[in-house]
XYZ file of C-alpha atoms in Angstrom:
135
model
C 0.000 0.000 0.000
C 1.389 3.156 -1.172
C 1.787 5.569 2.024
C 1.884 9.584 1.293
C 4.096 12.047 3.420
C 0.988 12.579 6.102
C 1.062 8.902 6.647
C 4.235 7.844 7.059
C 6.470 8.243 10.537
C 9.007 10.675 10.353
C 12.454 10.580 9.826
C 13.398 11.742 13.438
C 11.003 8.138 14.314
C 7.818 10.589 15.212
C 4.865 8.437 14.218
C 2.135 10.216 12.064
C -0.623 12.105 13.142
C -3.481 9.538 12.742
C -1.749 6.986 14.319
C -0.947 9.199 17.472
C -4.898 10.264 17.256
C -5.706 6.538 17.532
C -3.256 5.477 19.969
C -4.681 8.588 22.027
C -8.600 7.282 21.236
C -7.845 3.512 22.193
C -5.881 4.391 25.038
C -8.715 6.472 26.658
C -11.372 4.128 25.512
C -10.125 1.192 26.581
C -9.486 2.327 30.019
C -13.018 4.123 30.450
C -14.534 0.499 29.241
C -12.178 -1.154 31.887
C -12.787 1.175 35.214
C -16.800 2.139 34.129
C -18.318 -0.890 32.019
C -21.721 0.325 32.631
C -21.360 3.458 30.114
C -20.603 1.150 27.331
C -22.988 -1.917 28.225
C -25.730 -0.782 26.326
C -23.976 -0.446 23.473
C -23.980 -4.118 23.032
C -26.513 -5.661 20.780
C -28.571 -8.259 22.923
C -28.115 -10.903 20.483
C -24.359 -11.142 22.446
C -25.819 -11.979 25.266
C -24.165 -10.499 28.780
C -22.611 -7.435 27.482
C -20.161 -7.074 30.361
C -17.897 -9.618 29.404
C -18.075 -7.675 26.005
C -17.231 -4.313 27.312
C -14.266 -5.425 29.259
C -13.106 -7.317 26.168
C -13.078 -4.635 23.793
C -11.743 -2.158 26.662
C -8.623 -5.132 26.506
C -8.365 -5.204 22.562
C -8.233 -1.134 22.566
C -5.607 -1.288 24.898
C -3.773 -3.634 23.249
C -4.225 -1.952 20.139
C -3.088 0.848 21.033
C 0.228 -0.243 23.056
C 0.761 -2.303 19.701
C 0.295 0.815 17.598
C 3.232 2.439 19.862
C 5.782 -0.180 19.888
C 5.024 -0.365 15.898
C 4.278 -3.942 15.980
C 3.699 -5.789 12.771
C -0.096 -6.684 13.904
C -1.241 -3.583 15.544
C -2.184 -2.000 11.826
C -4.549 -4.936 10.979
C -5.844 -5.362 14.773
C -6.565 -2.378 15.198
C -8.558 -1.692 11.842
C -10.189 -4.902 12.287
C -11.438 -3.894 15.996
C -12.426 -0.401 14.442
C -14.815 -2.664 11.499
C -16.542 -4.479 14.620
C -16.973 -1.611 16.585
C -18.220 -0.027 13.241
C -20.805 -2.857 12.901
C -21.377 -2.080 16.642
C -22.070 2.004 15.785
C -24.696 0.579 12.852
C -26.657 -0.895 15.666
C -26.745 1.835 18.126
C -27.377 4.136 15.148
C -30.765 2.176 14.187
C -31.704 1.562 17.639
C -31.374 4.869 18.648
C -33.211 5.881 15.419
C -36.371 2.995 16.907
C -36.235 3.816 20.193
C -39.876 4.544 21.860
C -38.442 7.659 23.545
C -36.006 8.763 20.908
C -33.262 11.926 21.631
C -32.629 13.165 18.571
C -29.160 14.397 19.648
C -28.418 10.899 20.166
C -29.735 9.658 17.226
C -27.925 12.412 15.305
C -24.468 11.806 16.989
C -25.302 7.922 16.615
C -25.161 7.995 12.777
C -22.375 11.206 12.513
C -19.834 8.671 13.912
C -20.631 5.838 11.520
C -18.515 7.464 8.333
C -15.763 8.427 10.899
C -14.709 5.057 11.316
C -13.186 5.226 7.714
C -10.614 7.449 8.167
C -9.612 5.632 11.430
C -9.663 2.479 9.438
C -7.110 3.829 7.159
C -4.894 5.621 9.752
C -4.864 2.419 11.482
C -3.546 0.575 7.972
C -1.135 2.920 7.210
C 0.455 3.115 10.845
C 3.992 2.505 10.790
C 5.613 -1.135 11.817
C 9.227 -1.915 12.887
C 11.305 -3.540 10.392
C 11.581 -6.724 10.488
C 15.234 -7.965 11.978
């Protein structure tokens, strides 16, 4: 995949600005889903079953993600985008079940599907993030 000068780390071993935003994101994320589940337990479709074990799971993956995104290891770039296309399936179900909801908030349901085409440009930062060559 052909990277352009905003995607590629830096000479001086800086890693690019996408990459930094997502280490940032994951980092954050995955210890909010680790020290208060309950904010992100309804975010879990029901057909899961018991979305605790869920939240704490994906609060893991983030953090791993992102500590792999840091060291530049050869599987954070496909781990991470392929934990961003869940969570992406994840956003799709909020987004309509915010849109059906009995009592709906239309700030919810209006931040619910604004997030859904953000997950492409993560998707790619997360592809294009640098890896350590290989010895």
């Amino acid at each position: 995949m052909a990277h352009d000068a905003a995607d590629v780390a830096q000479d001086d071993g800086r890693l690019p600005v996408g990459t930094l935003v997502l280490i940032g994101a994951f980092t954050l994320s995955g210890v909010v889903h680790l020290a208060r589940p309950e904010l992100f337990d309804s975010l879990i479709p029901p057909v899961l079953g018991p979305p605790r074990p869920w939240t704490y799971a994906s609060g893991a993956a983030e953090l791993a993600c992102a500590t792999g995104l840091a060291t530049r290891q050869s599987w954070a770039p496909k781990a991470t985008a392929g934990l961003l296309s869940v969570v992406w399936v994840g956003n799709w179900w909020m987004a309509v079940a915010a849109t059906r909801a009995e009592r709906r908030k239309p700030a919810l349901v209006a931040l619910s599907w604004a997030r859904i085409p953000l997950q492409i440009p993560m998707i790619r930062a997360a592809l294009r993030s640098p890896v350590r060559p290989r010895p």
